[in-house]
Amino acid sequence: MSRNTLTAGLLLGPLVLLLLGNFLAPIALLLTHAVEDREVAAAWPRTAAALREWDGRTLPSEAIAADFARELADSLQAGTFAAAVNRLNYDSAGWRTLLARTATALPLPQGATLQALGRIDPRWTQRESWLALKAAAGPYTASYLLSAVDLRRSSGGGLERVAPNQAVFVNAFGRTFGISMVVTLGCVLLGYPVAYVLAGLPSRVANILLIFVVLPMWTSVLVRTTAWMVLLQSHGVINDLLIRLGVVSHPVELIYNRTGVYIAMIHVLLPYTVLPLYGLMRGLAPVSVQAALSLGATPLRTFWEIYLPQTLPGITAGALIVFILSLGYYITPALIGGPADQMVSSFIAFYTNQSLDWGRAAALSLALLLATGVCVALYGRIAGARETVLR
Amino acid sequence: MSLLQLLARSIGAVCVGGLLISCGNADTHRQVTVVGWGGSSQEAHRQAYWTAFARETGIAVKEDVWHGGIGVLRTKVRGGASGWDVVQVEAQELLLGCEEGLFERLDWQSLGGRAAYIPPAVSDCGVGSMVWSELFAYDGNRFQQGPRSWADFWDVRRFPGKRGMRRTPTYTLEFALLADGVPPEQVYAVLRTPAGIDRAFRKLDELKPDILWWTTVSQVPDLLASGEVAMSVTSPGRLVVLNHREGRNFRIVWDGNIHSVDFWAILSNSTHKAESRALLRYMKTPVHEMRLPEFIPTGLSNKASIAGLAPELKRDTPSNPDNLRHSVELDAAFWVENLEPLSQRFNAWLAQ
């Protein structure tokens, strides 16, 4: 290895470490939550181990019941009880009450038999309860990932769809990608002419105008979103104007629906297409366009065959940034969208912050990450292929 | 009499605190970090309690702000020295945190005994900081004869216009059952059955086309004032303040409100436990507690302070006995257990 390469490597070192420590490692760590299932085994290790061996066809043995009762009492002391209860309660509501009731009844005077547990709550003499415990005995589970695509294991061991009134995520993913595509298209269509005009101006004027493009980026997304609420509401500025001008007689519904989400998101994300396009257009030498025009091509044909292909990398870059950023949006849809406009990230936020079901949050993140990765790869191929063809 | 005793006791505590400063090691700085909800609530607590407490006891009060979430508390306690001592928590967080040992057990004797407080404000791990409610309100300039109950809220023929509701299953399902004629004391018994949940969703189906779902309560005054909605679910605080300060005419419907209590809890890894206890005692002493509604229209937890409040302040507070008469107490245990499946069903229902 030459000295130069070595020096370059050393200089890059801090950046690589920073990326590893602050970016890749935390993400990887978080994503392991999507398949890890250790809470129950951590609280009741012997029970979990025994249940993993148990065939599940008949009720578990008395030895398991006795182990379970002892470990349940111990886990209260050790402080691992709550985590296990939360974990089980995510699967089906009711475990919290069942376990709390059982734990307060311990220790049992006549010894912890299945029958004695059954007297505390009849669910302990039902095979289904123990099967649910077995399913959570870990150490790994596919149930979070399955639930991220509205599937679950059936009692027979195969896969089945969740009940229609619980199926939200497949729709949410479709919606997220649909909204992101429309927003990307809107940003490119609106941003391209802006960048073109800016690139054609003398740089002193262009720099001043560019400030107006960049300035909104320095304002918080929340503020910009709220500003749109003021503009778009049914007695807001835009509707008042339309009514006063006699364009419409009743307020147009511009907010709390998909239209509002598109308008606000395109506005918020527009700079991300303008800037790369502007940079690229500014650097283009006008000779090819001049040559085409002087050789008799119409302006339209010149644009289509000469200018557009030259600016394609800028479109690709801008569109990709906007698309990826919109996939993660949730403040704007939450405030301006209706109930049918919520994107996947709002569900991730809900499971992370409110219900604290990090397994499910991680599974949804992983699914979103994978789907995004596939989209970006496909996009890169298509855009890359087009570029080579056009050259 | 008991009020006087409490007063005497709290003055005693303050004196002991003062003595400790003068006698104790001058290097150990006496301080307590209190964590509240931020915004106008934090401001009100500072003006009502913290500034005076620091002046009277010499214990420096540091502040921090959080927005709830048991995960934050878990990290703070299990992650080692957090610097947080006294934290304002919601009933759900108190329930979970108490189970998990995140909070210090309170010495109720020093707080004047459990009987001095309204029952929902008493817990092993926390003492009620504020009583709040969720209910609905409308702009009084819009209706001559306004709506008076949840049945009216659902009646779009008599009261035309959109309805604002919080985009969560919490409160929404309860309100639907109240509108369907379930008496307040039976709401959670009905919700604990699958048929009851179906009943709530069926009732919501009726109103669904007319509901505008909001996500943060600060949207409500604008939604009402702009006429975007005719009436809206809300917490009353902001509207009461706007009525007083800007002469608005928002009307609050207390019938069928849901009330709950926020708590003060001491983190179990607090490094200033004595100071934390002194702060709780100070805030819960009636003469001090009664200051809070001057700054924010919130309910109180000490019976003596509720009784002693001036009538014009009392009228709009959630802890006013008149306002608690036809009211549902939020069942934190129900929501801790059922939030997840019901949110999922609620979201699926919304997207239909």
XYZ file of C-alpha atoms in Angstrom:
743
model
C 0.000 0.000 0.000
C 1.415 3.368 -0.946
C 1.944 6.059 1.626
C -0.689 8.227 0.045
C -3.380 5.589 0.274
C -2.446 4.983 3.889
C -2.654 8.676 4.734
C -5.962 8.967 2.935
C -7.253 5.950 4.845
C -6.146 7.412 8.161
C -7.761 10.729 7.338
C -11.003 8.951 6.542
C -10.801 6.970 9.776
C -12.653 9.400 12.018
C -15.490 9.712 9.520
C -15.817 5.943 9.215
C -15.818 5.587 13.002
C -18.387 8.338 13.335
C -20.660 6.700 10.781
C -20.267 3.311 12.417
C -20.817 4.530 15.948
C -23.506 7.119 15.388
C -25.375 5.758 12.441
C -24.942 2.137 11.466
C -24.563 0.555 14.887
C -27.636 2.197 16.483
C -29.764 1.334 13.462
C -28.590 -2.264 13.458
C -29.159 -2.488 17.199
C -32.658 -1.102 16.895
C -33.531 -3.421 14.067
C -32.590 -6.498 16.089
C -35.639 -5.637 18.201
C -37.715 -6.711 15.211
C -36.801 -10.366 15.712
C -35.637 -10.546 19.315
C -38.014 -11.929 21.882
C -36.232 -12.158 25.212
C -38.512 -10.525 27.794
C -40.415 -13.643 28.813
C -37.304 -15.833 28.869
C -35.479 -13.216 30.935
C -38.218 -13.129 33.556
C -39.038 -16.826 33.702
C -36.020 -18.681 32.227
C -36.849 -22.226 33.385
C -40.495 -21.945 32.332
C -39.499 -20.584 28.932
C -36.948 -23.357 28.386
C -39.447 -26.040 29.418
C -42.213 -24.575 27.248
C -39.917 -24.547 24.216
C -39.565 -28.335 24.671
C -43.280 -28.875 25.370
C -45.188 -30.277 22.364
C -48.316 -28.191 23.011
C -50.761 -31.018 22.345
C -51.884 -31.516 25.917
C -51.723 -29.240 28.934
C -48.151 -28.690 30.180
C -46.816 -30.836 33.018
C -47.248 -30.022 36.698
C -43.489 -29.428 36.882
C -43.825 -26.549 34.429
C -46.727 -25.082 36.399
C -44.752 -25.259 39.646
C -41.670 -23.711 38.026
C -43.805 -20.992 36.544
C -45.458 -20.083 39.850
C -42.084 -19.867 41.589
C -40.481 -17.841 38.829
C -43.481 -15.520 38.650
C -43.005 -14.609 42.306
C -39.230 -14.233 41.839
C -39.623 -11.973 38.827
C -41.676 -9.542 40.905
C -38.709 -9.176 43.244
C -36.167 -9.019 40.428
C -38.090 -6.338 38.544
C -38.293 -8.358 35.320
C -42.026 -9.006 35.727
C -43.217 -5.767 34.092
C -41.263 -6.235 30.870
C -42.605 -9.763 30.421
C -46.154 -8.625 31.135
C -45.876 -5.834 28.568
C -44.523 -8.251 26.008
C -47.387 -10.704 26.469
C -49.963 -7.945 26.522
C -48.874 -6.829 23.026
C -49.957 -10.232 21.736
C -53.364 -10.079 23.317
C -54.841 -7.683 25.810
C -55.806 -9.497 28.978
C -52.401 -10.827 29.984
C -51.805 -7.853 32.239
C -54.897 -8.598 34.318
C -54.285 -12.342 34.285
C -50.666 -12.109 35.440
C -51.296 -9.376 37.988
C -54.144 -11.417 39.493
C -52.020 -14.573 39.545
C -48.979 -12.848 41.023
C -50.938 -11.331 43.917
C -52.428 -14.765 44.763
C -48.955 -16.328 45.169
C -47.627 -18.267 46.991
C -50.342 -20.922 46.869
C -50.929 -22.716 50.167
C -51.516 -26.176 48.658
C -48.617 -25.920 46.220
C -48.667 -24.589 42.694
C -50.486 -27.163 40.598
C -52.286 -26.492 37.342
C -55.548 -26.917 39.194
C -54.558 -24.424 41.864
C -53.558 -21.907 39.192
C -56.874 -22.617 37.491
C -58.697 -21.622 40.644
C -57.031 -18.199 40.487
C -58.044 -17.847 36.863
C -59.616 -20.537 34.645
C -57.381 -19.448 31.754
C -54.506 -21.422 33.329
C -56.319 -24.674 32.624
C -56.715 -23.763 28.953
C -54.093 -24.973 26.525
C -54.293 -21.710 24.502
C -52.865 -19.638 27.354
C -49.821 -21.870 27.628
C -49.430 -21.934 23.841
C -49.356 -18.129 23.891
C -46.653 -18.267 26.564
C -44.721 -20.788 24.488
C -44.983 -18.520 21.430
C -43.366 -15.727 23.441
C -40.678 -17.940 25.001
C -38.110 -16.684 22.487
C -35.308 -16.121 21.898
C -36.349 -15.095 18.389
C -39.727 -14.481 16.821
C -41.117 -13.768 13.386
C -44.385 -12.426 14.759
C -43.372 -8.750 14.678
C -42.229 -8.959 11.081
C -45.354 -10.865 10.108
C -47.588 -8.310 11.783
C -45.837 -5.540 9.825
C -47.399 -7.019 6.700
C -50.742 -7.871 8.355
C -49.987 -11.571 8.724
C -49.812 -13.868 11.725
C -49.272 -17.505 12.534
C -52.460 -19.526 12.570
C -53.015 -22.040 15.327
C -52.139 -24.772 12.798
C -48.674 -23.280 12.315
C -49.240 -21.776 8.853
C -49.657 -18.111 7.950
C -52.963 -16.264 7.854
C -54.173 -12.728 7.398
C -55.089 -10.803 10.539
C -58.738 -9.873 11.051
C -59.834 -7.099 8.659
C -60.481 -4.712 11.536
C -56.830 -5.092 12.614
C -55.225 -4.904 9.169
C -53.593 -1.489 8.748
C -49.998 -1.822 7.662
C -50.172 -3.095 4.072
C -52.484 -0.203 3.251
C -50.220 2.186 5.089
C -47.195 1.062 3.081
C -49.088 1.459 -0.194
C -50.224 4.910 0.860
C -46.718 5.936 1.948
C -45.167 5.006 -1.397
C -48.060 6.491 -3.368
C -47.868 9.841 -1.580
C -44.077 9.910 -1.888
C -44.221 9.321 -5.638
C -46.766 12.066 -6.234
C -44.757 14.469 -4.065
C -41.555 13.601 -5.961
C -43.219 14.148 -9.315
C -44.678 17.456 -8.124
C -41.308 18.648 -6.835
C -39.540 17.829 -10.102
C -42.216 19.447 -12.262
C -42.245 22.629 -10.158
C -38.550 22.728 -9.317
C -37.195 22.251 -12.821
C -38.451 25.566 -14.293
C -37.411 27.437 -11.147
C -33.875 26.052 -11.390
C -33.795 26.816 -15.111
C -34.773 30.449 -14.622
C -32.282 30.861 -11.771
C -29.476 29.295 -13.782
C -30.068 31.693 -16.657
C -29.858 34.837 -14.503
C -26.685 36.790 -13.738
C -25.207 35.275 -10.596
C -25.769 38.379 -8.424
C -29.508 38.274 -9.068
C -29.588 34.481 -8.937
C -27.908 34.442 -5.516
C -30.488 36.819 -4.104
C -33.342 34.779 -5.534
C -31.725 31.596 -4.299
C -32.051 32.912 -0.772
C -35.829 32.786 -1.230
C -35.526 29.127 -2.151
C -33.250 28.277 0.761
C -34.850 30.486 3.388
C -37.836 28.185 3.974
C -35.391 25.348 4.668
C -34.118 27.280 7.663
C -37.631 27.507 9.054
C -38.884 24.574 11.085
C -41.073 22.096 9.233
C -43.662 22.546 11.955
C -43.882 26.283 11.332
C -44.222 25.838 7.581
C -46.865 23.191 8.063
C -48.824 25.393 10.446
C -48.623 28.242 7.956
C -50.274 25.987 5.397
C -53.039 25.227 7.857
C -53.813 28.947 8.078
C -53.832 29.249 4.297
C -55.776 26.133 3.430
C -58.541 25.887 6.005
C -62.116 26.263 4.818
C -62.335 29.850 6.070
C -58.675 30.457 5.396
C -56.864 32.893 3.134
C -57.110 30.875 -0.074
C -60.774 29.967 0.267
C -61.712 33.536 1.223
C -59.942 34.812 -1.854
C -61.586 32.254 -4.147
C -65.019 33.086 -2.764
C -64.454 36.841 -2.992
C -63.301 36.492 -6.591
C -66.412 34.476 -7.315
C -64.463 31.407 -8.467
C -66.354 29.155 -6.066
C -69.459 29.678 -3.966
C -68.635 27.190 -1.181
C -65.235 26.705 0.426
C -63.126 24.065 -1.326
C -61.871 21.338 0.994
C -58.129 21.839 0.801
C -57.088 20.622 4.216
C -57.511 17.429 6.245
C -57.364 15.434 3.020
C -54.818 14.203 0.475
C -54.788 17.488 -1.474
C -53.514 19.377 1.557
C -50.817 16.768 2.201
C -49.556 17.049 -1.388
C -49.518 20.852 -1.342
C -47.701 21.160 1.974
C -45.215 18.346 1.392
C -44.291 19.562 -2.084
C -43.690 23.019 -0.678
C -41.559 21.749 2.171
C -39.460 19.494 -0.065
C -39.169 21.698 -3.154
C -35.700 23.149 -2.319
C -34.243 19.645 -2.452
C -34.941 19.446 -6.184
C -34.182 23.077 -6.992
C -30.703 23.069 -5.466
C -29.122 20.066 -7.241
C -30.748 21.083 -10.538
C -29.548 24.660 -10.168
C -26.001 23.536 -9.421
C -25.968 21.316 -12.464
C -27.620 23.746 -14.871
C -25.271 26.528 -13.799
C -22.291 24.375 -14.723
C -23.579 23.413 -18.179
C -21.799 25.082 -21.071
C -24.394 26.587 -23.454
C -22.475 25.367 -26.535
C -24.481 22.169 -27.178
C -27.781 24.035 -27.032
C -26.433 26.790 -29.266
C -25.135 24.199 -31.713
C -28.467 22.395 -31.882
C -30.360 25.638 -32.440
C -27.928 26.860 -35.102
C -28.250 23.539 -36.914
C -31.982 24.103 -37.195
C -33.513 22.107 -34.342
C -36.741 23.578 -32.933
C -36.500 24.911 -29.344
C -38.701 22.034 -28.184
C -36.525 19.429 -29.855
C -33.379 21.103 -28.507
C -34.780 20.939 -25.032
C -35.951 17.364 -25.379
C -32.844 15.916 -27.018
C -30.033 18.114 -25.740
C -30.898 20.030 -22.594
C -33.058 17.512 -20.718
C -30.584 14.624 -21.077
C -27.791 16.881 -19.841
C -29.791 17.793 -16.735
C -31.000 14.261 -16.069
C -28.433 13.557 -13.312
C -29.802 16.599 -11.449
C -33.362 15.338 -11.791
C -32.283 11.888 -10.628
C -30.476 13.267 -7.594
C -33.229 15.712 -6.635
C -36.009 13.179 -7.089
C -34.185 10.568 -5.057
C -33.605 12.931 -2.142
C -37.232 14.063 -2.154
C -38.572 10.538 -2.463
C -36.529 9.229 0.455
C -37.303 12.234 2.626
C -41.038 11.954 1.953
C -41.082 8.280 2.904
C -40.202 9.315 6.446
C -42.643 12.211 6.760
C -45.242 12.246 9.438
C -45.632 15.686 10.994
C -47.102 17.205 7.847
C -49.575 14.365 7.140
C -50.488 14.289 10.829
C -51.406 17.977 10.898
C -52.734 18.560 7.400
C -53.894 15.117 6.364
C -57.112 13.344 7.149
C -57.312 10.024 8.951
C -56.812 8.154 5.678
C -53.553 9.978 4.887
C -51.308 8.711 7.670
C -47.959 7.309 6.617
C -45.950 4.385 7.997
C -43.673 6.597 10.056
C -46.633 7.809 12.109
C -47.249 4.193 13.122
C -43.561 3.733 13.930
C -43.715 6.841 16.114
C -46.830 5.533 17.828
C -45.267 2.172 18.678
C -41.992 3.774 19.748
C -43.321 6.574 21.914
C -46.778 5.648 23.000
C -47.409 1.945 23.167
C -43.661 1.196 23.586
C -43.954 -1.936 21.496
C -40.433 -1.547 20.159
C -40.523 -4.948 18.504
C -43.315 -3.847 16.259
C -41.779 -0.407 15.701
C -38.510 -2.065 14.674
C -40.313 -4.514 12.385
C -42.141 -1.671 10.642
C -38.862 0.272 10.333
C -37.147 -2.759 8.872
C -39.955 -3.294 6.371
C -39.840 0.394 5.405
C -36.049 0.288 5.108
C -36.146 -2.800 2.903
C -38.908 -1.458 0.682
C -37.036 1.838 0.368
C -33.810 0.011 -0.466
C -35.528 -1.967 -3.209
C -37.090 1.197 -4.649
C -33.800 3.069 -4.622
C -31.959 0.165 -6.252
C -34.599 -0.144 -8.970
C -34.596 3.579 -9.496
C -30.815 3.683 -9.689
C -30.830 0.960 -12.331
C -33.510 2.603 -14.446
C -32.028 6.087 -14.165
C -28.496 4.758 -14.674
C -29.535 2.737 -17.734
C -31.294 5.734 -19.264
C -28.238 7.875 -18.774
C -25.957 5.421 -20.567
C -28.412 5.008 -23.418
C -28.713 8.735 -23.850
C -25.007 9.206 -23.917
C -57.979 22.964 61.951
C -56.386 20.351 59.734
C -55.532 23.137 57.352
C -53.759 24.969 60.127
C -51.930 21.823 61.145
C -50.815 21.275 57.591
C -49.661 24.828 57.408
C -47.760 24.512 60.647
C -46.195 21.286 59.516
C -45.094 22.709 56.208
C -43.651 25.775 57.903
C -41.837 23.405 60.226
C -40.446 21.512 57.279
C -39.307 24.714 55.678
C -37.577 25.780 58.903
C -35.806 22.454 59.175
C -34.768 22.890 55.576
C -33.430 26.333 56.333
C -31.584 25.063 59.388
C -29.926 22.333 57.392
C -28.486 24.862 55.019
C -26.920 26.872 57.786
C -25.649 23.856 59.730
C -24.825 21.518 56.871
C -21.826 21.300 54.661
C -21.668 24.545 52.722
C -20.288 22.713 49.677
C -23.279 20.427 49.121
C -25.563 22.610 47.103
C -29.207 22.010 48.008
C -31.230 21.715 44.847
C -34.018 19.790 43.195
C -34.756 19.242 39.512
C -38.428 19.282 38.689
C -39.707 18.137 35.322
C -43.029 19.363 33.971
C -45.048 19.503 30.759
C -43.464 22.717 29.502
C -45.330 25.647 27.985
C -47.975 27.532 29.902
C -48.301 24.720 32.429
C -44.628 24.935 33.365
C -44.875 28.714 33.516
C -47.873 28.481 35.856
C -46.152 26.011 38.160
C -43.082 28.208 38.305
C -45.106 31.266 39.245
C -47.372 29.456 41.685
C -44.825 27.255 43.451
C -41.228 27.003 42.397
C -39.996 30.575 42.651
C -41.534 30.992 46.093
C -40.299 27.572 47.225
C -36.731 28.420 46.256
C -36.964 31.778 48.019
C -38.481 30.371 51.195
C -36.321 27.268 51.583
C -33.063 28.195 49.896
C -33.315 25.017 47.833
C -32.521 25.870 44.233
C -35.158 24.642 41.781
C -33.866 23.509 38.423
C -36.349 22.790 35.670
C -36.578 20.437 32.781
C -39.372 19.647 30.366
C -40.643 16.366 28.982
C -43.613 15.193 27.003
C -44.456 11.907 28.656
C -43.680 8.332 27.719
C -42.739 5.596 30.160
C -39.731 4.736 27.968
C -38.139 8.067 28.849
C -38.496 7.322 32.560
C -37.102 3.803 32.156
C -34.032 5.218 30.450
C -33.643 7.919 33.073
C -33.806 5.474 35.980
C -31.949 2.501 34.553
C -29.366 4.574 32.715
C -27.784 5.863 35.939
C -27.619 9.430 37.230
C -30.291 11.273 35.288
C -30.361 14.544 37.171
C -34.164 14.351 37.371
C -35.813 14.289 40.788
C -39.501 15.218 40.726
C -41.420 14.417 37.553
C -44.958 15.174 36.495
C -46.499 12.013 35.030
C -49.846 10.872 33.652
C -51.915 8.207 35.357
C -50.812 5.508 32.892
C -47.129 6.257 33.446
C -47.643 6.296 37.191
C -49.296 2.878 37.077
C -46.551 1.295 34.957
C -43.668 3.062 36.692
C -44.973 2.112 40.127
C -45.187 -1.556 39.063
C -41.660 -1.391 37.705
C -40.128 0.377 40.687
C -39.216 3.548 38.834
C -40.668 5.747 41.570
C -40.029 6.319 45.241
C -42.850 5.242 47.586
C -44.370 8.378 49.104
C -44.630 9.106 52.800
C -48.296 10.062 52.943
C -48.131 11.098 56.599
C -45.897 14.019 55.700
C -48.308 15.014 52.934
C -51.182 15.271 55.420
C -52.544 11.751 55.022
C -54.355 10.100 52.146
C -57.766 11.254 53.378
C -56.877 14.897 52.755
C -56.972 14.315 48.989
C -59.638 13.388 46.470
C -59.425 9.605 45.945
C -58.171 9.505 42.340
C -55.206 11.704 43.304
C -53.811 9.217 45.812
C -51.315 6.522 44.878
C -48.416 4.712 46.550
C -45.975 6.342 44.175
C -47.492 9.705 43.410
C -49.668 12.542 44.589
C -52.059 14.320 42.227
C -50.534 17.412 40.664
C -53.459 18.577 38.574
C -56.908 17.288 37.769
C -57.796 17.726 34.132
C -60.683 16.802 31.936
C -61.521 15.993 28.370
C -64.903 17.233 27.197
C -66.413 19.234 24.364
C -66.850 22.930 23.740
C -68.407 25.203 21.148
C -68.360 28.822 20.133
C -71.239 30.503 21.994
C -71.635 33.054 19.203
C -72.628 30.302 16.797
C -75.504 28.627 18.618
C -78.347 30.402 20.428
C -79.350 27.255 22.247
C -76.151 25.273 22.449
C -75.605 21.522 22.716
C -75.657 20.140 26.249
C -74.740 16.470 26.058
C -72.919 13.882 23.973
C -76.220 12.946 22.379
C -76.382 16.555 21.114
C -72.782 16.291 19.914
C -73.878 13.379 17.739
C -77.032 15.218 16.530
C -75.871 16.878 13.290
C -79.424 17.722 12.248
C -80.175 19.949 15.216
C -76.612 21.261 15.386
C -75.156 21.293 11.891
C -71.416 21.510 11.303
C -68.305 19.406 11.631
C -67.175 17.897 14.915
C -63.570 18.043 16.066
C -62.265 14.955 17.833
C -58.845 13.832 19.027
C -57.338 11.232 16.730
C -56.934 8.553 19.381
C -59.205 5.747 20.513
C -58.743 7.023 24.079
C -61.682 9.305 25.054
C -63.275 8.809 21.645
C -64.684 5.360 22.443
C -65.851 6.524 25.856
C -67.643 9.519 24.362
C -69.338 7.321 21.771
C -70.746 5.106 24.517
C -71.909 8.128 26.515
C -73.670 9.408 23.397
C -75.264 5.993 23.028
C -76.789 6.314 26.480
C -74.347 4.369 28.633
C -74.221 5.921 32.137
C -70.762 7.290 33.105
C -70.118 4.718 35.805
C -70.670 1.834 33.390
C -68.589 3.074 30.461
C -65.522 0.945 31.178
C -67.546 -2.108 32.150
C -69.154 -1.942 28.699
C -65.824 -1.245 26.972
C -64.309 -4.310 28.619
C -66.606 -6.533 26.537
C -66.112 -7.167 22.799
C -69.765 -6.292 22.211
C -69.208 -2.968 23.985
C -66.296 -2.097 21.711
C -68.393 -2.964 18.655
C -71.144 -0.774 20.051
C -68.760 2.174 20.407
C -67.479 1.784 16.838
C -71.041 1.488 15.507
C -71.919 4.739 17.231
C -68.806 6.368 15.762
C -69.858 5.131 12.301
C -72.921 7.378 12.576
C -70.825 10.505 13.063
C -67.794 9.534 10.974
C -68.538 11.679 7.871
C -68.837 14.781 10.070
C -65.736 14.308 12.199
C -62.593 16.324 11.694
C -59.742 14.575 13.520
C -57.111 16.738 15.166
C -53.862 15.658 16.777
C -52.787 18.430 19.145
C -55.176 20.188 21.469
C -53.681 23.577 20.588
C -55.490 23.289 17.249
C -58.904 23.444 18.929
C -59.289 27.218 19.579
C -58.472 27.938 15.927
C -60.763 25.213 14.633
C -63.634 26.597 16.700
C -62.905 30.261 16.028
C -62.532 29.794 12.272
C -65.787 27.859 12.093
C -63.942 24.861 10.693
C -65.835 22.820 13.297
C -69.080 23.631 15.103
C -67.980 21.890 18.281
C -64.921 19.994 19.347
C -63.538 17.640 21.920
C -60.963 19.536 23.949
C -59.418 20.079 27.318
C -60.969 23.236 28.725
C -57.846 25.120 29.853
C -56.940 27.120 26.772
C -60.524 28.056 26.017
C -61.111 29.330 29.550
C -57.967 31.435 29.306
C -59.040 32.848 25.930
C -62.475 33.681 27.336
C -60.840 35.638 30.145
C -58.031 37.283 28.238
C -59.548 37.934 24.832
C -63.227 38.111 25.675
C -64.102 35.063 23.597
C -67.355 33.241 24.084
C -66.330 29.587 24.107
C -68.850 27.474 26.014
C -67.676 24.364 27.819
C -69.996 21.411 28.242
C -69.115 19.632 31.474
C -71.818 16.991 31.175
C -70.204 13.619 30.477
C -66.615 14.831 30.777
C -63.749 12.407 31.375
C -61.453 13.455 34.177
C -58.055 12.208 35.152
C -55.188 13.179 37.377
C -51.579 13.995 36.601
C -49.171 13.109 39.387
C -45.961 14.233 40.971
C -43.599 11.330 41.437
C -40.037 11.131 42.728
C -37.692 9.046 40.606
C -36.238 6.141 42.550
C -32.691 7.112 41.561
C -33.095 10.759 42.550
C -30.035 12.115 44.321
C -32.026 14.808 46.115
C -34.796 12.843 47.783
C -35.094 15.032 50.887
C -35.396 18.163 48.766
C -37.883 16.401 46.486
C -40.100 15.489 49.419
C -39.894 19.046 50.699
C -41.011 20.318 47.288
C -43.991 17.935 47.185
C -45.030 18.981 50.693
C -44.744 22.611 49.708
C -46.808 22.276 46.546
C -49.539 20.234 48.218
C -50.017 22.555 51.183
C -53.447 24.119 50.539
C -52.361 27.770 50.823
C -49.754 27.076 48.178
C -51.766 24.717 45.995
C -54.589 27.232 45.742
C -52.309 29.625 43.881
C -52.131 27.413 40.802
C -55.603 28.128 39.318
C -54.744 31.824 39.262
C -52.254 30.996 36.532
C -53.852 28.022 34.766
C -57.438 26.730 35.021
C -56.541 23.297 36.287
C -58.096 21.143 38.976
C -56.559 20.628 42.404
C -56.143 17.490 44.462
C -56.191 18.595 48.091
C -59.767 18.733 49.393
C -59.033 21.785 51.516
C -57.724 23.750 48.549
C -60.651 22.730 46.351
C -63.090 23.950 49.004
C -61.186 27.161 49.642
C -60.925 28.272 46.031
C -62.612 31.539 45.035
C -65.922 30.826 43.222
C -64.933 32.496 39.938
C -61.790 30.358 39.760
C -63.603 27.272 40.937
C -66.334 27.320 38.284
C -64.086 26.349 35.369
C -61.783 23.895 37.135
C -62.120 20.151 36.519
C -61.990 19.398 40.261
C -65.075 21.511 41.003
C -67.559 19.041 42.558
C -70.290 20.304 40.189
C -68.127 19.387 37.233
C -67.348 15.934 38.621
C -71.000 15.009 39.119
C -71.749 13.487 35.705
C -68.219 12.529 34.837
C -66.172 9.446 33.939
C -62.879 8.855 35.697
C -60.321 7.822 33.074
C -59.468 4.161 33.647
C -55.697 4.156 33.216
C -55.493 0.390 33.747
C -57.963 -0.230 30.938
C -55.937 1.853 28.498
C -52.586 0.439 29.547
C -53.954 -2.989 28.741
C -55.980 -2.209 25.630
C -54.359 0.771 23.928
C -52.508 -1.337 21.396
C -55.298 -3.515 19.945
C -57.803 -0.675 20.099
C -55.424 1.760 18.385
C -54.891 -0.756 15.660
C -58.602 -1.267 15.181
C -59.198 2.481 15.405
C -56.583 3.198 12.727
C -57.986 0.512 10.471
C -61.461 1.955 10.994
C -60.251 5.496 10.205
C -58.611 4.424 6.957
C -61.754 2.631 5.708
